[in-house]
Amino acid sequence: MPPPTTPVKAPPTAPSQAPSAQVATSPGPVDVIKILQKAGHFTVFVRLMQATTEDTELNKELNKTNNGITIFAPSDSAFSSLKAGFLNALSDEDKTELVKFHVLPALISSSQFQTVSNPVRTQAGTGPRVTLNVTTTGNFVNITTGLTNTSISGTVYTDSQLAIYQIDKVLFPLDIFTPKPPAPAPAPELGKPRKAAPGVESPTAPKDISGALTPLILHDNALLLAVSCMVAAIFS
């Protein structure tokens, strides 16, 4: 989807959806999709995760490593406030980045939000175009992206490796919804030495011919001496 000419404003405030009851932990492998389905009203976010296969990547990381994960899960009311066809207009690459922007590659408990360092790193990467900041006031946790301002409305699930929090707005990264900066101009090529034109000889140092002149000078002197002797003999 070509980027809009002006930044996309955050969607209007939608009626907050009642926080889901916290899903209890269960034995066996962790499955992010099952947790969200059990919590209810995360249908659109579940479909988006499955369409981008991000659910498979998260489950693999949770069950095969000790890495922690935090997910900000937009409720169905968060998606219902968007324009019709909004998600379908995004490219597959943008959908993947959008999901990754809601995932933090670290476990953050509710009490740790007060000491987290901004900007918070997401799985969408780092840099000014994927900035996400978290601030707290008491138990109130606010999330801003430069385009979206929302807050955590409830805890969906927590264990020693995974935390899922409900939010009531979709987090918009600047990287998708604002024009990208122009690519830098290519560096000029360095000038290459020119070849000499055909038939033009390269300048060379003059040859030393002094050695060739010496015998010639000696020969001429001997001849002159012989002529002088003959003239002297005639007039003597």
mmCIF file of C-alpha atoms in Angstrom:
data_model
loop_
_atom_site.group_PDB
_atom_site.id
_atom_site.type_symbol
_atom_site.label_atom_id
_atom_site.label_comp_id
_atom_site.label_asym_id
_atom_site.label_seq_id
_atom_site.Cartn_x
_atom_site.Cartn_y
_atom_site.Cartn_z
ATOM 1 C CA MET A 1 0.000 0.000 0.000
ATOM 2 C CA PRO A 2 1.561 3.365 -0.972
ATOM 3 C CA PRO A 3 2.160 5.488 2.134
ATOM 4 C CA PRO A 4 -0.241 8.382 2.673
ATOM 5 C CA THR A 5 1.024 11.886 2.017
ATOM 6 C CA THR A 6 0.290 12.904 5.595
ATOM 7 C CA PRO A 7 0.656 10.908 8.817
ATOM 8 C CA VAL A 8 -2.328 8.763 9.663
ATOM 9 C CA LYS A 9 -3.997 9.981 12.797
ATOM 10 C CA ALA A 10 -4.859 7.595 15.564
ATOM 11 C CA PRO A 11 -8.406 6.246 15.235
ATOM 12 C CA PRO A 12 -11.114 7.897 17.315
ATOM 13 C CA THR A 13 -11.575 6.571 20.793
ATOM 14 C CA ALA A 14 -13.728 3.457 20.765
ATOM 15 C CA PRO A 15 -15.785 2.310 23.712
ATOM 16 C CA SER A 16 -13.449 0.345 25.941
ATOM 17 C CA GLN A 17 -14.091 -3.358 25.933
ATOM 18 C CA ALA A 18 -14.346 -4.912 29.346
ATOM 19 C CA PRO A 19 -11.049 -6.529 30.296
ATOM 20 C CA SER A 20 -10.920 -10.276 29.790
ATOM 21 C CA ALA A 21 -10.795 -12.483 32.811
ATOM 22 C CA GLN A 22 -7.223 -13.597 33.282
ATOM 23 C CA VAL A 23 -6.585 -16.979 31.693
ATOM 24 C CA ALA A 24 -5.130 -19.482 34.147
ATOM 25 C CA THR A 25 -1.905 -21.286 33.301
ATOM 26 C CA SER A 26 -2.216 -24.903 32.214
ATOM 27 C CA PRO A 27 0.292 -27.738 31.887
ATOM 28 C CA GLY A 28 1.835 -28.511 28.517
ATOM 29 C CA PRO A 29 3.311 -26.344 25.762
ATOM 30 C CA VAL A 30 2.337 -22.683 25.676
ATOM 31 C CA ASP A 31 0.020 -21.764 22.802
ATOM 32 C CA VAL A 32 -0.556 -18.037 22.326
ATOM 33 C CA ILE A 33 -3.575 -18.530 20.048
ATOM 34 C CA LYS A 34 -5.362 -20.839 22.487
ATOM 35 C CA ILE A 35 -4.792 -18.362 25.310
ATOM 36 C CA LEU A 36 -6.288 -15.487 23.303
ATOM 37 C CA GLN A 37 -9.204 -17.612 22.098
ATOM 38 C CA LYS A 38 -9.952 -18.696 25.649
ATOM 39 C CA ALA A 39 -9.845 -15.082 26.834
ATOM 40 C CA GLY A 40 -12.360 -14.010 24.174
ATOM 41 C CA HIS A 41 -12.814 -10.855 21.992
ATOM 42 C CA PHE A 42 -9.374 -11.103 20.334
ATOM 43 C CA THR A 43 -10.659 -12.712 17.127
ATOM 44 C CA VAL A 44 -9.173 -10.202 14.672
ATOM 45 C CA PHE A 45 -5.753 -10.171 16.321
ATOM 46 C CA VAL A 46 -5.744 -13.984 16.337
ATOM 47 C CA ARG A 47 -6.508 -14.082 12.597
ATOM 48 C CA LEU A 48 -3.784 -11.521 11.928
ATOM 49 C CA MET A 49 -1.211 -13.514 13.880
ATOM 50 C CA GLN A 50 -2.151 -16.708 12.056
ATOM 51 C CA ALA A 51 -2.087 -15.022 8.634
ATOM 52 C CA THR A 52 1.459 -13.772 9.248
ATOM 53 C CA THR A 53 2.561 -17.044 10.997
ATOM 54 C CA GLU A 54 3.798 -14.949 13.913
ATOM 55 C CA ASP A 55 1.917 -17.262 16.285
ATOM 56 C CA THR A 56 4.101 -20.173 15.129
ATOM 57 C CA GLU A 57 7.284 -18.165 15.692
ATOM 58 C CA LEU A 58 6.174 -17.066 19.167
ATOM 59 C CA ASN A 59 5.173 -20.571 20.254
ATOM 60 C CA LYS A 60 8.482 -21.939 19.001
ATOM 61 C CA GLU A 61 10.408 -19.311 20.944
ATOM 62 C CA LEU A 62 8.394 -19.827 24.117
ATOM 63 C CA ASN A 63 8.628 -23.616 24.102
ATOM 64 C CA LYS A 64 12.174 -24.116 22.826
ATOM 65 C CA THR A 65 14.042 -21.264 24.538
ATOM 66 C CA ASN A 66 14.028 -19.479 27.874
ATOM 67 C CA ASN A 67 13.291 -16.117 26.246
ATOM 68 C CA GLY A 68 10.497 -14.037 27.717
ATOM 69 C CA ILE A 69 7.731 -12.421 25.645
ATOM 70 C CA THR A 70 5.263 -9.599 26.292
ATOM 71 C CA ILE A 71 2.279 -9.072 23.987
ATOM 72 C CA PHE A 72 0.013 -6.025 23.749
ATOM 73 C CA ALA A 73 -3.148 -7.612 22.325
ATOM 74 C CA PRO A 74 -5.664 -5.215 20.705
ATOM 75 C CA SER A 75 -9.243 -6.202 21.441
ATOM 76 C CA ASP A 76 -11.848 -6.633 18.726
ATOM 77 C CA SER A 77 -13.253 -3.177 19.566
ATOM 78 C CA ALA A 78 -9.814 -1.712 18.778
ATOM 79 C CA PHE A 79 -10.004 -3.101 15.231
ATOM 80 C CA SER A 80 -13.674 -2.202 14.794
ATOM 81 C CA SER A 81 -12.773 1.498 15.120
ATOM 82 C CA LEU A 82 -10.588 1.291 11.981
ATOM 83 C CA LYS A 83 -11.873 2.018 8.494
ATOM 84 C CA ALA A 84 -13.433 -0.859 6.604
ATOM 85 C CA GLY A 85 -10.842 -2.789 4.604
ATOM 86 C CA PHE A 86 -7.957 -1.257 6.544
ATOM 87 C CA LEU A 87 -6.118 -4.533 7.182
ATOM 88 C CA ASN A 88 -6.778 -5.896 3.690
ATOM 89 C CA ALA A 89 -5.123 -2.823 2.194
ATOM 90 C CA LEU A 90 -1.838 -3.594 3.963
ATOM 91 C CA SER A 91 0.858 -5.631 2.262
ATOM 92 C CA ASP A 92 1.916 -8.942 3.801
ATOM 93 C CA GLU A 93 5.148 -7.285 4.907
ATOM 94 C CA ASP A 94 3.274 -4.474 6.660
ATOM 95 C CA LYS A 95 0.920 -6.931 8.376
ATOM 96 C CA THR A 96 3.904 -8.834 9.732
ATOM 97 C CA GLU A 97 5.532 -5.634 10.994
ATOM 98 C CA LEU A 98 2.243 -4.553 12.575
ATOM 99 C CA VAL A 99 2.014 -7.774 14.594
ATOM 100 C CA LYS A 100 5.688 -7.626 15.590
ATOM 101 C CA PHE A 101 5.149 -4.053 16.794
ATOM 102 C CA HIS A 102 2.765 -5.437 19.440
ATOM 103 C CA VAL A 103 5.333 -7.947 20.747
ATOM 104 C CA LEU A 104 8.224 -7.174 23.108
ATOM 105 C CA PRO A 105 11.173 -9.619 23.163
ATOM 106 C CA ALA A 106 11.237 -9.654 26.971
ATOM 107 C CA LEU A 107 8.927 -10.541 29.835
ATOM 108 C CA ILE A 108 7.630 -7.403 31.569
ATOM 109 C CA SER A 109 5.435 -7.862 34.601
ATOM 110 C CA SER A 110 2.870 -5.212 35.528
ATOM 111 C CA SER A 111 5.150 -3.841 38.264
ATOM 112 C CA GLN A 112 8.151 -3.567 35.926
ATOM 113 C CA PHE A 113 6.486 -1.003 33.652
ATOM 114 C CA GLN A 114 7.379 1.660 36.216
ATOM 115 C CA THR A 115 11.116 1.085 35.664
ATOM 116 C CA VAL A 116 11.231 0.181 31.976
ATOM 117 C CA SER A 117 13.595 2.241 29.781
ATOM 118 C CA ASN A 118 12.197 4.141 26.795
ATOM 119 C CA PRO A 119 11.986 3.680 23.908
ATOM 120 C CA VAL A 120 10.879 0.098 24.471
ATOM 121 C CA ARG A 121 12.232 -2.375 21.922
ATOM 122 C CA THR A 122 9.683 -4.414 19.982
ATOM 123 C CA GLN A 123 10.125 -7.326 17.602
ATOM 124 C CA ALA A 124 9.610 -4.847 14.754
ATOM 125 C CA GLY A 125 13.137 -3.587 15.485
ATOM 126 C CA THR A 126 14.632 -0.357 16.780
ATOM 127 C CA GLY A 127 14.928 3.183 15.486
ATOM 128 C CA PRO A 128 12.852 6.352 15.309
ATOM 129 C CA ARG A 129 10.313 4.832 12.895
ATOM 130 C CA VAL A 130 9.341 1.979 15.252
ATOM 131 C CA THR A 131 9.423 3.876 18.526
ATOM 132 C CA LEU A 132 7.212 2.741 21.392
ATOM 133 C CA ASN A 133 7.207 4.475 24.790
ATOM 134 C CA VAL A 134 5.632 3.347 28.042
ATOM 135 C CA THR A 135 4.850 5.643 30.976
ATOM 136 C CA THR A 136 3.065 4.959 34.243
ATOM 137 C CA THR A 137 1.047 6.886 36.785
ATOM 138 C CA GLY A 138 0.356 4.670 39.731
ATOM 139 C CA ASN A 139 -1.162 1.501 38.282
ATOM 140 C CA PHE A 140 -2.070 3.254 35.028
ATOM 141 C CA VAL A 141 0.185 2.170 32.099
ATOM 142 C CA ASN A 142 0.159 4.426 29.023
ATOM 143 C CA ILE A 143 1.588 3.440 25.603
ATOM 144 C CA THR A 144 2.475 5.903 22.848
ATOM 145 C CA THR A 145 3.933 5.410 19.367
ATOM 146 C CA GLY A 146 3.804 8.881 17.823
ATOM 147 C CA LEU A 147 0.504 8.001 16.137
ATOM 148 C CA THR A 148 -1.305 6.044 18.848
ATOM 149 C CA ASN A 149 -1.964 6.874 22.479
ATOM 150 C CA THR A 150 -3.595 4.123 24.510
ATOM 151 C CA SER A 151 -3.326 2.284 27.799
ATOM 152 C CA ILE A 152 -3.385 -1.237 29.170
ATOM 153 C CA SER A 153 -6.944 -2.081 30.144
ATOM 154 C CA GLY A 154 -6.362 -5.522 31.637
ATOM 155 C CA THR A 155 -4.072 -8.514 32.087
ATOM 156 C CA VAL A 156 -4.966 -11.469 29.872
ATOM 157 C CA TYR A 157 -2.292 -13.978 30.887
ATOM 158 C CA THR A 158 0.968 -14.179 32.840
ATOM 159 C CA ASP A 159 3.436 -16.897 33.715
ATOM 160 C CA SER A 160 7.185 -17.071 34.224
ATOM 161 C CA GLN A 161 7.867 -16.533 30.498
ATOM 162 C CA LEU A 162 4.843 -14.855 28.880
ATOM 163 C CA ALA A 163 2.688 -11.815 29.648
ATOM 164 C CA ILE A 164 -0.298 -10.730 27.538
ATOM 165 C CA TYR A 165 -2.015 -7.388 28.164
ATOM 166 C CA GLN A 166 -5.227 -6.079 26.608
ATOM 167 C CA ILE A 167 -5.193 -2.710 24.856
ATOM 168 C CA ASP A 168 -8.152 -0.964 23.219
ATOM 169 C CA LYS A 169 -6.371 0.644 20.287
ATOM 170 C CA VAL A 170 -4.176 -0.814 17.539
ATOM 171 C CA LEU A 171 -0.587 0.413 17.875
ATOM 172 C CA PHE A 172 0.445 2.236 14.695
ATOM 173 C CA PRO A 173 4.204 2.365 13.956
ATOM 174 C CA LEU A 174 5.462 5.389 12.060
ATOM 175 C CA ASP A 175 7.335 3.086 9.690
ATOM 176 C CA ILE A 176 4.110 1.843 8.076
ATOM 177 C CA PHE A 177 1.814 4.845 8.260
ATOM 178 C CA THR A 178 4.061 7.802 7.415
ATOM 179 C CA PRO A 179 6.054 8.447 4.222
ATOM 180 C CA LYS A 180 9.486 6.877 4.262
ATOM 181 C CA PRO A 181 12.487 9.219 3.835
ATOM 182 C CA PRO A 182 13.987 9.325 0.326
ATOM 183 C CA ALA A 183 16.893 7.005 -0.355
ATOM 184 C CA PRO A 184 20.303 8.718 -0.323
ATOM 185 C CA ALA A 185 21.686 9.676 -3.733
ATOM 186 C CA PRO A 186 24.341 7.277 -5.074
ATOM 187 C CA ALA A 187 27.921 8.422 -4.618
ATOM 188 C CA PRO A 188 29.528 9.763 -7.835
ATOM 189 C CA GLU A 189 31.929 7.393 -9.537
ATOM 190 C CA LEU A 190 35.624 8.241 -9.313
ATOM 191 C CA GLY A 191 37.172 9.393 -12.598
ATOM 192 C CA LYS A 192 39.129 6.723 -14.436
ATOM 193 C CA PRO A 193 42.455 7.559 -16.206
ATOM 194 C CA ARG A 194 41.950 8.179 -19.906
ATOM 195 C CA LYS A 195 43.711 6.045 -22.478
ATOM 196 C CA ALA A 196 46.011 7.708 -24.986
ATOM 197 C CA ALA A 197 44.543 8.288 -28.452
ATOM 198 C CA PRO A 198 45.625 5.772 -31.102
ATOM 199 C CA GLY A 199 48.794 6.822 -33.001
ATOM 200 C CA VAL A 200 49.938 9.265 -30.324
ATOM 201 C CA GLU A 201 53.206 8.225 -28.769
ATOM 202 C CA SER A 202 53.821 8.735 -25.120
ATOM 203 C CA PRO A 203 56.446 11.410 -24.382
ATOM 204 C CA THR A 204 59.906 9.904 -23.831
ATOM 205 C CA ALA A 205 63.214 11.319 -22.627
ATOM 206 C CA PRO A 206 65.627 12.466 -25.435
ATOM 207 C CA LYS A 207 68.221 9.896 -26.384
ATOM 208 C CA ASP A 208 71.904 10.537 -25.534
ATOM 209 C CA ILE A 209 73.848 10.605 -28.867
ATOM 210 C CA SER A 210 77.062 12.100 -27.511
ATOM 211 C CA GLY A 211 78.812 8.713 -27.755
ATOM 212 C CA ALA A 212 78.034 8.490 -31.449
ATOM 213 C CA LEU A 213 79.517 11.957 -32.197
ATOM 214 C CA THR A 214 82.954 11.278 -30.658
ATOM 215 C CA PRO A 215 84.323 8.968 -33.453
ATOM 216 C CA LEU A 216 83.015 11.380 -36.062
ATOM 217 C CA ILE A 217 84.871 14.313 -34.499
ATOM 218 C CA LEU A 218 88.141 12.318 -34.239
ATOM 219 C CA HIS A 219 87.862 11.282 -37.913
ATOM 220 C CA ASP A 220 87.397 14.873 -39.073
ATOM 221 C CA ASN A 221 90.426 16.087 -37.041
ATOM 222 C CA ALA A 222 92.701 13.423 -38.578
ATOM 223 C CA LEU A 223 91.600 14.391 -42.089
ATOM 224 C CA LEU A 224 92.250 18.078 -41.384
ATOM 225 C CA LEU A 225 95.770 17.267 -40.092
ATOM 226 C CA ALA A 226 96.601 15.282 -43.234
ATOM 227 C CA VAL A 227 95.504 18.127 -45.536
ATOM 228 C CA SER A 228 97.601 20.603 -43.545
ATOM 229 C CA CYS A 229 100.709 18.407 -43.948
ATOM 230 C CA MET A 230 100.192 18.161 -47.724
ATOM 231 C CA VAL A 231 99.882 21.930 -48.090
ATOM 232 C CA ALA A 232 103.047 22.485 -46.070
ATOM 233 C CA ALA A 233 104.984 20.019 -48.240
ATOM 234 C CA ILE A 234 103.943 21.811 -51.475
ATOM 235 C CA PHE A 235 105.080 25.214 -50.384
ATOM 236 C CA SER A 236 108.262 24.100 -48.605
#
